[in-house]
PDB file of C-alpha atoms in Angstrom:
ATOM      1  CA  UNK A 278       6.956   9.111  51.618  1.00 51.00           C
ATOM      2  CA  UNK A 279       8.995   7.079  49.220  1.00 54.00           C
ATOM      3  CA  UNK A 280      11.796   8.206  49.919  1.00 62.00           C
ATOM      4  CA  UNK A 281      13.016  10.885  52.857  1.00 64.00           C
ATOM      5  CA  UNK A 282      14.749  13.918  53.721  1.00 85.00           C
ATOM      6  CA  UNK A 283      16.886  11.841  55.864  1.00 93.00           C
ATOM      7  CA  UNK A 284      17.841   8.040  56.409  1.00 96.00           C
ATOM      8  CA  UNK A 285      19.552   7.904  59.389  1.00 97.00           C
ATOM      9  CA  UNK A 286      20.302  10.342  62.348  1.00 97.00           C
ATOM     10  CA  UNK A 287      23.599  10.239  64.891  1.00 98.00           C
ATOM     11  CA  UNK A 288      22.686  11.886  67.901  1.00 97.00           C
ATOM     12  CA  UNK A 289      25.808  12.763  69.732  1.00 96.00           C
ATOM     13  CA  UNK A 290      25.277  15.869  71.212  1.00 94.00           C
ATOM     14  CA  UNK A 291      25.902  16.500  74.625  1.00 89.00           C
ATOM     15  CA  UNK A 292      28.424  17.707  77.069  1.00 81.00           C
ATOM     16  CA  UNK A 293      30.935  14.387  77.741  1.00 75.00           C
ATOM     17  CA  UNK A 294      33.980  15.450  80.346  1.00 72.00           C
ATOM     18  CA  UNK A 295      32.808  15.696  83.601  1.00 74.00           C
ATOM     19  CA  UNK A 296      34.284  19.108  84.604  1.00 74.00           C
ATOM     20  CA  UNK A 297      32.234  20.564  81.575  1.00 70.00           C
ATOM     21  CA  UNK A 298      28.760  18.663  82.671  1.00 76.00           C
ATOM     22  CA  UNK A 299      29.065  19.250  86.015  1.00 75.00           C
ATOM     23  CA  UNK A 300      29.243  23.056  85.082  1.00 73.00           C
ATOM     24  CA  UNK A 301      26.415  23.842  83.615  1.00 88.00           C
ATOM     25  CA  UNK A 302      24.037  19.837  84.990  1.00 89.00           C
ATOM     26  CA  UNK A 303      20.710  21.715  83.475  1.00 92.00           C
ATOM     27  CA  UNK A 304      21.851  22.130  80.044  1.00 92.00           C
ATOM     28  CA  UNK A 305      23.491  18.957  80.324  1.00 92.00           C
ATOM     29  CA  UNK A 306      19.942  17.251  81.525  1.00 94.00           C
ATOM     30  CA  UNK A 307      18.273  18.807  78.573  1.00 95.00           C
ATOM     31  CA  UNK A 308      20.301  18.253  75.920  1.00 95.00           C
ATOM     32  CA  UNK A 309      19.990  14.160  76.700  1.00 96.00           C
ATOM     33  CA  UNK A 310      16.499  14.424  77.541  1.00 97.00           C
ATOM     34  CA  UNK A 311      14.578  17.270  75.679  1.00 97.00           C
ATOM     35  CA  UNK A 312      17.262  16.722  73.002  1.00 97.00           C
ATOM     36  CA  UNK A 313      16.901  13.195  72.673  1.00 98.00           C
ATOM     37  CA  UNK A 314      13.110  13.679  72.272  1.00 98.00           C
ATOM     38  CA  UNK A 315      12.937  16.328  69.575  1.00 98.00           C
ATOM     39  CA  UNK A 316      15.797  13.592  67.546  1.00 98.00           C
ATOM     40  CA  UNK A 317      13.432  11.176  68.218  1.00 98.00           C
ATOM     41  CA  UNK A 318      10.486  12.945  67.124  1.00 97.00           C
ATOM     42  CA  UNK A 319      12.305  13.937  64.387  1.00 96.00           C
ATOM     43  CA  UNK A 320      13.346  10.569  63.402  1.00 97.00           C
ATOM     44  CA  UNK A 321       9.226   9.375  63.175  1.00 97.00           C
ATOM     45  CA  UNK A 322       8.202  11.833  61.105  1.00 95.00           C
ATOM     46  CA  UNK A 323      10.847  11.133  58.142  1.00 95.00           C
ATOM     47  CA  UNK A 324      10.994   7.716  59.151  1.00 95.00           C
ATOM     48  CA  UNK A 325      14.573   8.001  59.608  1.00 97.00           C
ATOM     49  CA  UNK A 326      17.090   5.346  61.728  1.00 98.00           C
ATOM     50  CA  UNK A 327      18.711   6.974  65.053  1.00 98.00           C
ATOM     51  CA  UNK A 328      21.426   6.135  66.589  1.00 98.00           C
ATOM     52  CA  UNK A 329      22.139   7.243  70.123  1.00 98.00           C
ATOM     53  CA  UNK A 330      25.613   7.606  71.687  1.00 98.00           C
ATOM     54  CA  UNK A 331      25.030   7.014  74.781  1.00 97.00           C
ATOM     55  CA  UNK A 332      27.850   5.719  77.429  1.00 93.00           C
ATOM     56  CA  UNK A 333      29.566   3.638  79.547  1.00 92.00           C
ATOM     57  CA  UNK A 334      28.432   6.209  82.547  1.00 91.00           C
ATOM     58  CA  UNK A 335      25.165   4.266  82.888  1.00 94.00           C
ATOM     59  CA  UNK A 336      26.772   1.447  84.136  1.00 92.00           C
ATOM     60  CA  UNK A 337      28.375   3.824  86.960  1.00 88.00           C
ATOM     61  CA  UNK A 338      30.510   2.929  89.695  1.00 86.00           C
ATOM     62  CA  UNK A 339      30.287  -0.824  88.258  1.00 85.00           C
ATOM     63  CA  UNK A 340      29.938  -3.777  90.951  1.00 89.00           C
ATOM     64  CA  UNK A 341      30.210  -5.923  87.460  1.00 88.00           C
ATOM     65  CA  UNK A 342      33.352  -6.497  86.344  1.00 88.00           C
ATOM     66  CA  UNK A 343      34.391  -6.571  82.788  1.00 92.00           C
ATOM     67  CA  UNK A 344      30.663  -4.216  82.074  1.00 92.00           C
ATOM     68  CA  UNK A 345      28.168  -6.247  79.785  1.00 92.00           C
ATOM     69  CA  UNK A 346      25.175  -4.990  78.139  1.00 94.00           C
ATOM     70  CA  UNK A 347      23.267  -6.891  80.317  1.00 94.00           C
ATOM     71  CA  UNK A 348      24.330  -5.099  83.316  1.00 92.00           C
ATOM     72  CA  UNK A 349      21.840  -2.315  84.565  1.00 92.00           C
ATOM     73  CA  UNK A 350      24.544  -0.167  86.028  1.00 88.00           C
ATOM     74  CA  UNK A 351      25.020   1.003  89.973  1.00 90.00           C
ATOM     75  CA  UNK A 352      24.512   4.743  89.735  1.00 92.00           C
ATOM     76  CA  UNK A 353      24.102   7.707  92.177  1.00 90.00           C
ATOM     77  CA  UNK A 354      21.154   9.654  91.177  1.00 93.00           C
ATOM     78  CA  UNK A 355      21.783  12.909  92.872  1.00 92.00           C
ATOM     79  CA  UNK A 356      25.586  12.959  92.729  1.00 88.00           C
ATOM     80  CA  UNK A 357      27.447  14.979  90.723  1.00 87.00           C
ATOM     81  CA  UNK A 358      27.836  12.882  87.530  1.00 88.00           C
ATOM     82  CA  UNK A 359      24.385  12.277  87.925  1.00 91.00           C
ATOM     83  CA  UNK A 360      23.215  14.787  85.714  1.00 91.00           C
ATOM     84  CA  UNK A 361      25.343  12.687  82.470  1.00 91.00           C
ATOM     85  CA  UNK A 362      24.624   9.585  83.724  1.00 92.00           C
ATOM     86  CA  UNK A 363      20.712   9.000  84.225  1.00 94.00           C
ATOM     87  CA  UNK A 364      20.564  11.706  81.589  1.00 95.00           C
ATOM     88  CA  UNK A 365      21.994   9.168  79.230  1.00 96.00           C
ATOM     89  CA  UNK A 366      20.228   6.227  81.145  1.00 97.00           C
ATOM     90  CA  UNK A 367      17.019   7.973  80.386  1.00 97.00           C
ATOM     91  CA  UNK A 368      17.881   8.401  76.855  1.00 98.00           C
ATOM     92  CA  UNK A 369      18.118   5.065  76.501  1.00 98.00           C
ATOM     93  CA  UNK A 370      14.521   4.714  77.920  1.00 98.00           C
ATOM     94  CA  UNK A 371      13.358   6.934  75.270  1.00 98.00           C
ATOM     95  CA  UNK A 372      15.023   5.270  72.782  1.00 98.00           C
ATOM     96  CA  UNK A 373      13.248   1.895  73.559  1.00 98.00           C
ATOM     97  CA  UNK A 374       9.815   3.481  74.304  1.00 98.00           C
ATOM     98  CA  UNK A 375       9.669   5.244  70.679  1.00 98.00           C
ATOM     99  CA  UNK A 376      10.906   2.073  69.433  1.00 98.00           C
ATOM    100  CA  UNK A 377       7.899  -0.003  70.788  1.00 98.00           C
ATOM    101  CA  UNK A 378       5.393   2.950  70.534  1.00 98.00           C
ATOM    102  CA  UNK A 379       5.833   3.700  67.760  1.00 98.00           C
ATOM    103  CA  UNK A 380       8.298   1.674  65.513  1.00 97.00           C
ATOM    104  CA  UNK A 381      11.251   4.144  65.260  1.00 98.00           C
ATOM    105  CA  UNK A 382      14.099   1.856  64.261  1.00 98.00           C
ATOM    106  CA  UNK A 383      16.873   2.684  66.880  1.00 98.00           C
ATOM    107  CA  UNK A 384      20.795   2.062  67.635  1.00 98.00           C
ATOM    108  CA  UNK A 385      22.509   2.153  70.868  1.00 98.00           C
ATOM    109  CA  UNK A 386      26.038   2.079  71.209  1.00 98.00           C
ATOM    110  CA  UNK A 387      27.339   2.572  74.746  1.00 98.00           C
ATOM    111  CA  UNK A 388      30.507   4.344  74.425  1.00 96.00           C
ATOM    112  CA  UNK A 389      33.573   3.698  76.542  1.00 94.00           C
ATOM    113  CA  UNK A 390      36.365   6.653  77.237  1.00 90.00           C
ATOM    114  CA  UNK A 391      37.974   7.451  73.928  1.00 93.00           C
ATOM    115  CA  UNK A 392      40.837  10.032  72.737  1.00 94.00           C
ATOM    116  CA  UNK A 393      42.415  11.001  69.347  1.00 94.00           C
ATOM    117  CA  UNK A 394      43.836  14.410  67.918  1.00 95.00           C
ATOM    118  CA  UNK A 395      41.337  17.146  67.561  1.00 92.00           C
ATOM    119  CA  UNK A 396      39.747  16.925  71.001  1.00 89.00           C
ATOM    120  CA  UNK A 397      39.454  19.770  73.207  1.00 86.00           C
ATOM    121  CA  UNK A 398      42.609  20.709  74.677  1.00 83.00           C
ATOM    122  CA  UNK A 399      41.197  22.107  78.006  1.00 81.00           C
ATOM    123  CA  UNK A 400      38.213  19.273  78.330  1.00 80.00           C
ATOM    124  CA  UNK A 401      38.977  18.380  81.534  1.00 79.00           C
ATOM    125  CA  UNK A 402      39.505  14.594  80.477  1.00 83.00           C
ATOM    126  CA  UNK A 403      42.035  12.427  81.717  1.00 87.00           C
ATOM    127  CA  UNK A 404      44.188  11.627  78.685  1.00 90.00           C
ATOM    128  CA  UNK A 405      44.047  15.518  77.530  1.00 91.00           C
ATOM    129  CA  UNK A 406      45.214  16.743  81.043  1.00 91.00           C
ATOM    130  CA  UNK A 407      48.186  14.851  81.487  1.00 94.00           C
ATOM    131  CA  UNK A 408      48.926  15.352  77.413  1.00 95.00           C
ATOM    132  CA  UNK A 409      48.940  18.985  77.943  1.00 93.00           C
ATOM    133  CA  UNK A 410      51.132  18.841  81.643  1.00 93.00           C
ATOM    134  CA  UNK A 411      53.838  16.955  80.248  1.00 94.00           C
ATOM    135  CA  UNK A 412      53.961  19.190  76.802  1.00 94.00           C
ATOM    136  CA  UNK A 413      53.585  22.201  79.187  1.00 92.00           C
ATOM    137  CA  UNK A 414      56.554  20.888  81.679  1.00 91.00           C
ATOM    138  CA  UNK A 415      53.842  20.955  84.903  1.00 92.00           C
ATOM    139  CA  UNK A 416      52.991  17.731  86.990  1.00 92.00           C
ATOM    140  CA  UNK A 417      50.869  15.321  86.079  1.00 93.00           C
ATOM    141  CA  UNK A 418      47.807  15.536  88.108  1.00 92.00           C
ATOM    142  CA  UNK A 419      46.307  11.942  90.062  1.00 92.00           C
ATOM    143  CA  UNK A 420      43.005  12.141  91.419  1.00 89.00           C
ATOM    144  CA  UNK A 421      43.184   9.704  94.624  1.00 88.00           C
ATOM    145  CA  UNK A 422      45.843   6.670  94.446  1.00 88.00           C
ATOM    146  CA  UNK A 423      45.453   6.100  90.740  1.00 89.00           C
ATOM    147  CA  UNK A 424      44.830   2.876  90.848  1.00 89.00           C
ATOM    148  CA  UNK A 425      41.552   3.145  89.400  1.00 87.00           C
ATOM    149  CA  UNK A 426      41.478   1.998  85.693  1.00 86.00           C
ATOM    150  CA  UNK A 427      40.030   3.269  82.420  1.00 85.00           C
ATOM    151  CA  UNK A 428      39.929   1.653  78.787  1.00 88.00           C
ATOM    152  CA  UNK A 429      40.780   4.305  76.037  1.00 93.00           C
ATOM    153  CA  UNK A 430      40.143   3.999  72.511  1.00 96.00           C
ATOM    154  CA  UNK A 431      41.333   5.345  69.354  1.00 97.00           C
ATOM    155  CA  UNK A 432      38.553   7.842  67.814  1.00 97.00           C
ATOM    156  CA  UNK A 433      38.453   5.944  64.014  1.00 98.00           C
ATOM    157  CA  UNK A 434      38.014   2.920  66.213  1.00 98.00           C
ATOM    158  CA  UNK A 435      34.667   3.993  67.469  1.00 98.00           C
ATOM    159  CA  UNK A 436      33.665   5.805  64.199  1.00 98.00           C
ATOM    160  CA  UNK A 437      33.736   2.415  62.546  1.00 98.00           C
ATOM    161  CA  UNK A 438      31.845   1.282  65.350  1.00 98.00           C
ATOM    162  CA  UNK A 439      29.363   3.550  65.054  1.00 98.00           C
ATOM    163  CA  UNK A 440      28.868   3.161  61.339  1.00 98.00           C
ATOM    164  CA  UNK A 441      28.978  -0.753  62.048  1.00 98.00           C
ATOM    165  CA  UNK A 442      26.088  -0.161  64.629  1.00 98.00           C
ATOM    166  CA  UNK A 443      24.278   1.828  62.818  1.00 98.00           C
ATOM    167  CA  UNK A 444      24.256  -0.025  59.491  1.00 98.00           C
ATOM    168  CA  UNK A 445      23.248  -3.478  61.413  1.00 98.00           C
ATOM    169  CA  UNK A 446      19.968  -4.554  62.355  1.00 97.00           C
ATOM    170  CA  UNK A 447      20.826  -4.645  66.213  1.00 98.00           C
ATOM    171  CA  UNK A 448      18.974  -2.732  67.993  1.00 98.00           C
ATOM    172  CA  UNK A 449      19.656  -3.269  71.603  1.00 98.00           C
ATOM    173  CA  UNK A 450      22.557  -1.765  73.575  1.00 98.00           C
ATOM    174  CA  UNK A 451      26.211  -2.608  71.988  1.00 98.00           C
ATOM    175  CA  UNK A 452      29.469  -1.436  73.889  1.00 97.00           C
ATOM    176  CA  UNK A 453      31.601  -0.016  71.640  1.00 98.00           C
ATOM    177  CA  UNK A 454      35.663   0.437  73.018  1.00 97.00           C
ATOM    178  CA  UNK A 455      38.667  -1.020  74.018  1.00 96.00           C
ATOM    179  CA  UNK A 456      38.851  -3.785  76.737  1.00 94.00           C
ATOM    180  CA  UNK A 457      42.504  -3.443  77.083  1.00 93.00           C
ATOM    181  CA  UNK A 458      42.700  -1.888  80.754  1.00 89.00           C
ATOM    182  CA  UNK A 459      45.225   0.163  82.590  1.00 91.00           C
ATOM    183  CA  UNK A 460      45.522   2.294  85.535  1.00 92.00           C
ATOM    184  CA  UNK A 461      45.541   5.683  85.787  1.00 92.00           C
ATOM    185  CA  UNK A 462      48.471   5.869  87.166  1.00 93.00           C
ATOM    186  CA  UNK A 463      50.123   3.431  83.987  1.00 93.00           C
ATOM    187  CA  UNK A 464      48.447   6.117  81.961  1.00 91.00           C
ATOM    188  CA  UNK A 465      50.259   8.865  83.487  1.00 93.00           C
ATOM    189  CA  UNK A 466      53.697   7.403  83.208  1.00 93.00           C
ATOM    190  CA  UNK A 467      53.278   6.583  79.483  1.00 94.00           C
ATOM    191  CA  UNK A 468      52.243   9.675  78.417  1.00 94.00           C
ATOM    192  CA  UNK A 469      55.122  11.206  80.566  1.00 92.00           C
ATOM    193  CA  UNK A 470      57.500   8.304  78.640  1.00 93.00           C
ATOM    194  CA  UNK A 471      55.687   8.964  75.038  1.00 95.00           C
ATOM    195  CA  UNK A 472      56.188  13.273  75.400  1.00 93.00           C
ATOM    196  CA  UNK A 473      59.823  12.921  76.841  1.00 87.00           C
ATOM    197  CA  UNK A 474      59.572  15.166  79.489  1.00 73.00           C
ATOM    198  CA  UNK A 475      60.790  15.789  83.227  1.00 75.00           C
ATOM    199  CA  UNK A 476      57.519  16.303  84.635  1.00 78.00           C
ATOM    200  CA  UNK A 477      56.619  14.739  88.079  1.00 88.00           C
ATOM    201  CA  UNK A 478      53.054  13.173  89.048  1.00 89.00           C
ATOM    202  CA  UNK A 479      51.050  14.943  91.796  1.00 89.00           C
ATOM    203  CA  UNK A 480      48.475  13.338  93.824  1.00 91.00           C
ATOM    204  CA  UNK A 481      45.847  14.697  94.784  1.00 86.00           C
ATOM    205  CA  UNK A 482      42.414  13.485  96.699  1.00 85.00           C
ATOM    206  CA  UNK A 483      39.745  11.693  94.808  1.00 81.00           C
ATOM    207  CA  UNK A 484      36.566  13.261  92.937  1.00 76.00           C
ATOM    208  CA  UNK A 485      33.358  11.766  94.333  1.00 71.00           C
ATOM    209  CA  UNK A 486      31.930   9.206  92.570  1.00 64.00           C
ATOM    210  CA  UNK A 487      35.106   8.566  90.380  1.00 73.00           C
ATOM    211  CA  UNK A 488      34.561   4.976  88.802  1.00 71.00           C
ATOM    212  CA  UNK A 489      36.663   2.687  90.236  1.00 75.00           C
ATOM    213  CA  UNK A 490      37.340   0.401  87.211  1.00 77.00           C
ATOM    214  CA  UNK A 491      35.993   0.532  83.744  1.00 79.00           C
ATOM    215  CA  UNK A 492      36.308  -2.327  81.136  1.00 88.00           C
ATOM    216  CA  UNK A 493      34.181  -2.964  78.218  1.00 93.00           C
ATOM    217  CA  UNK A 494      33.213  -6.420  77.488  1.00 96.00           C
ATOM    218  CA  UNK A 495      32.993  -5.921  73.497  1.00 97.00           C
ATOM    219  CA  UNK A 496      31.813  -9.919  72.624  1.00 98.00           C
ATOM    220  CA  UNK A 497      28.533  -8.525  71.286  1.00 98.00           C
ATOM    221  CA  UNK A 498      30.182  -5.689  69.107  1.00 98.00           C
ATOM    222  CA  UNK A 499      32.510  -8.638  67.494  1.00 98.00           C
ATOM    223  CA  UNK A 500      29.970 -11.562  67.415  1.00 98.00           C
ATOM    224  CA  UNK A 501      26.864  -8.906  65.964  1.00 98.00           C
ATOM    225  CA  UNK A 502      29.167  -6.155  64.243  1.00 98.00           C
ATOM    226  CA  UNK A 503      32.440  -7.787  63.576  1.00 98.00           C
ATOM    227  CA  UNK A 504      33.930  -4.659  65.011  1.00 98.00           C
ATOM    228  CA  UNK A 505      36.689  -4.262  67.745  1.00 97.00           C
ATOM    229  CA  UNK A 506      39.205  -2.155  68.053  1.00 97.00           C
ATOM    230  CA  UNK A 507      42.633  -2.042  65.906  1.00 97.00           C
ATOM    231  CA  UNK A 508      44.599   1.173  67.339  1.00 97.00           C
ATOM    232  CA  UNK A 509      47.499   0.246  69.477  1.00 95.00           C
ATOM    233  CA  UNK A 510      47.366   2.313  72.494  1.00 94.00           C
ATOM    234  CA  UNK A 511      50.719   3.994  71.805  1.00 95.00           C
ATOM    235  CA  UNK A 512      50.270   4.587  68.058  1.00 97.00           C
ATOM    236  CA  UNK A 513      46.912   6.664  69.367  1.00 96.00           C
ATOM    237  CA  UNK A 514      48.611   8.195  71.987  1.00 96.00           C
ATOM    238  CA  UNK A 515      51.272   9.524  69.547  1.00 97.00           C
ATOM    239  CA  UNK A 516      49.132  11.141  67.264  1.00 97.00           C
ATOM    240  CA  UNK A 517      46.926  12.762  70.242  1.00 96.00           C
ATOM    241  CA  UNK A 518      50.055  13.959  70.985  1.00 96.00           C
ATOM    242  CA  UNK A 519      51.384  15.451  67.874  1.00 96.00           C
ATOM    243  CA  UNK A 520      48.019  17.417  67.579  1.00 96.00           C
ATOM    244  CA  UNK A 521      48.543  18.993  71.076  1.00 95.00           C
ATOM    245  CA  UNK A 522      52.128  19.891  70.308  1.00 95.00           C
ATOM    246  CA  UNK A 523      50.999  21.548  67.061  1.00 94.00           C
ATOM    247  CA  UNK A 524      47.893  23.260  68.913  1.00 92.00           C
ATOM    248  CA  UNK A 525      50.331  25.056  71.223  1.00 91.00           C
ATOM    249  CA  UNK A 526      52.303  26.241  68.931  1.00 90.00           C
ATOM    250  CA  UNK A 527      49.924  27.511  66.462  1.00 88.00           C
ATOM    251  CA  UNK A 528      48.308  29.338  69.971  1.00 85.00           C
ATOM    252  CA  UNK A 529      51.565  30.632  70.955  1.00 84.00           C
ATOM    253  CA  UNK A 530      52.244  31.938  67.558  1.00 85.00           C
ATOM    254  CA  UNK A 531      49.182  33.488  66.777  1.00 78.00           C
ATOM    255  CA  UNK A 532      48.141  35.174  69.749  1.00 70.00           C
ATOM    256  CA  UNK A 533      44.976  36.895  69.272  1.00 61.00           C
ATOM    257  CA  UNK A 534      45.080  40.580  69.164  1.00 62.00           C
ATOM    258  CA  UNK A 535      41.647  42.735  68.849  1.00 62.00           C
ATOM    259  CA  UNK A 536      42.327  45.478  66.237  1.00 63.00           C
ATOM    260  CA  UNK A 537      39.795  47.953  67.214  1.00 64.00           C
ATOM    261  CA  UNK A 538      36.760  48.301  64.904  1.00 64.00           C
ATOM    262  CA  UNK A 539      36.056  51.155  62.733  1.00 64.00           C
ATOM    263  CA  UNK A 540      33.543  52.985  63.762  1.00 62.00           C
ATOM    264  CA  UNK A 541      30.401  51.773  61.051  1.00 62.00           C
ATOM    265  CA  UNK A 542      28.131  53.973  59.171  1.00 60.00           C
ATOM    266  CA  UNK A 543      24.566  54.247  59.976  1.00 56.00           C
ATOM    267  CA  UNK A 544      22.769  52.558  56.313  1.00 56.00           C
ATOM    268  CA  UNK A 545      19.773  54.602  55.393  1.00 57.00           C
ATOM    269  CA  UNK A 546      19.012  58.393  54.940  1.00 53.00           C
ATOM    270  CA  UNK A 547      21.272  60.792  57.107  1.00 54.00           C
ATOM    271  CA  UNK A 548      18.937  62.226  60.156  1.00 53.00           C
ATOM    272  CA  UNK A 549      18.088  66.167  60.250  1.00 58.00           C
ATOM    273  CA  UNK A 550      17.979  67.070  63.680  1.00 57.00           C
TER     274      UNK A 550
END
């Protein structure tokens, strides 16, 4: 057609923190497989551009160190964050094979951890947890020695990514987040520092299959897109925060009560028994 219901699709559905995938793995499978297909689908018949976010999961435990997007990843299959990860990895595969099949014009950014306000409180993520212990006075919660490390970016960072990526003419895997690395256990102590609180950190033993370090090499993104990221860490952090503080208060104030319901008229003539 000359022109098209729609130019360009961003497919970002699926469940991201790991408590939440490993929940429910099915719906999680399906939404990055059956999902990606009916986007993709989709995206042939109007002729449409689609971007997929996929992740920095499909590199998995990495045995490559900052992750390229030449690196084909080092992932369990049948562990638990398998059901995210080869989802996504498979995704990817679709991606390419509707690209060669059939000419789909496709974008893959493989997103690294990021944070900002307006994320789910209770997600089960690393920078939300230990937000919501310090502004809720209980420890901060390690998994293993917490010397593993993680990469966070700021969430307009990877929006302009994303609208970089997608308005480029790459079309083959681009990292998109923020090679400045730190430990969990750094991140811990600066959010306890940044929320001004007493509370303690609590170790406790290691989640299987936890990545042991995570680091985006980004070249590509700033060679191809002339993107990286431009959020200080703290400046991020402080805003994430803020949002939280707000969100607990605005819950704590307006606690939900259920008024009953009046009882509702039947529409339509009155019955004669």
């Amino acid at each position: 057609p000359p022109y098209s219901v729609v130019d360009q699709i961003y497919h970002l559905a699926s469940p991201a923190s790991p408590p939440n995938y490993m929940y429910n793995p099915i719906k999680t499978l399906k939404t990055n497989t059956i999902g990606t297909l009916n986007m993709l689908g989709l995206a042939k018949r109007v002729g449409a551009r689609l971007l997929l976010a996929s992740t920095s999961e499909v590199y998995g435990d990495p045995e490559v160190h900052p992750q390229n997007e030449d690196y084909w990843g080092h992932v369990n299959p049948i562990g638990p964050r398998a059901c995210y990860d080869e989802g996504k990895r498979v995704a990817e595969t679709m991606c390419y094979a509707y690209m060669k099949q059939e000419g789909v014009e496709v974008r893959v950014a493989r997103i690294f951890n990021t944070f900002g306000p307006r994320m789910h409180m209770n997600d089960g993520r690393v920078v939300s947890n230990f937000i919501l212990q310090a502004l809720q006075g209980e420890p901060l919660t390690v998994y293993g020695p917490g010397t593993q490390t993680r990469a966070f970016q700021y969430v307009s960072d990877l929006v302009n990514g994303l609208v970089a990526l997608m308005n480029s003419n790459v079309s083959s895997p681009v990292n998109l987040g923020n090679p400045e690395e730190h430990t969990i256990l750094e991140f811990a102590q600066l959010i306890k520092k940044l929320v001004g609180d007493g509370s303690e950190i609590q170790f406790l033993s290691e989640a299987q299959d936890d990545p042991q370090k995570r680091k985006p090499d980004i070249r590509k993104a700033k060679l191809l897109l002339g993107w990286e990221p431009v959020i200080p860490l703290e400046e991020g952090l402080n805003k994430a925060i803020h949002y939280f503080r707000k969100e607990l208060e605005y819950q704590a104030n307006n606690q939900y009560i259920p008024k009953p319901k009046p009882a509702r008229m039947k529409k339509g003539r009155t019955r004669h028994n």
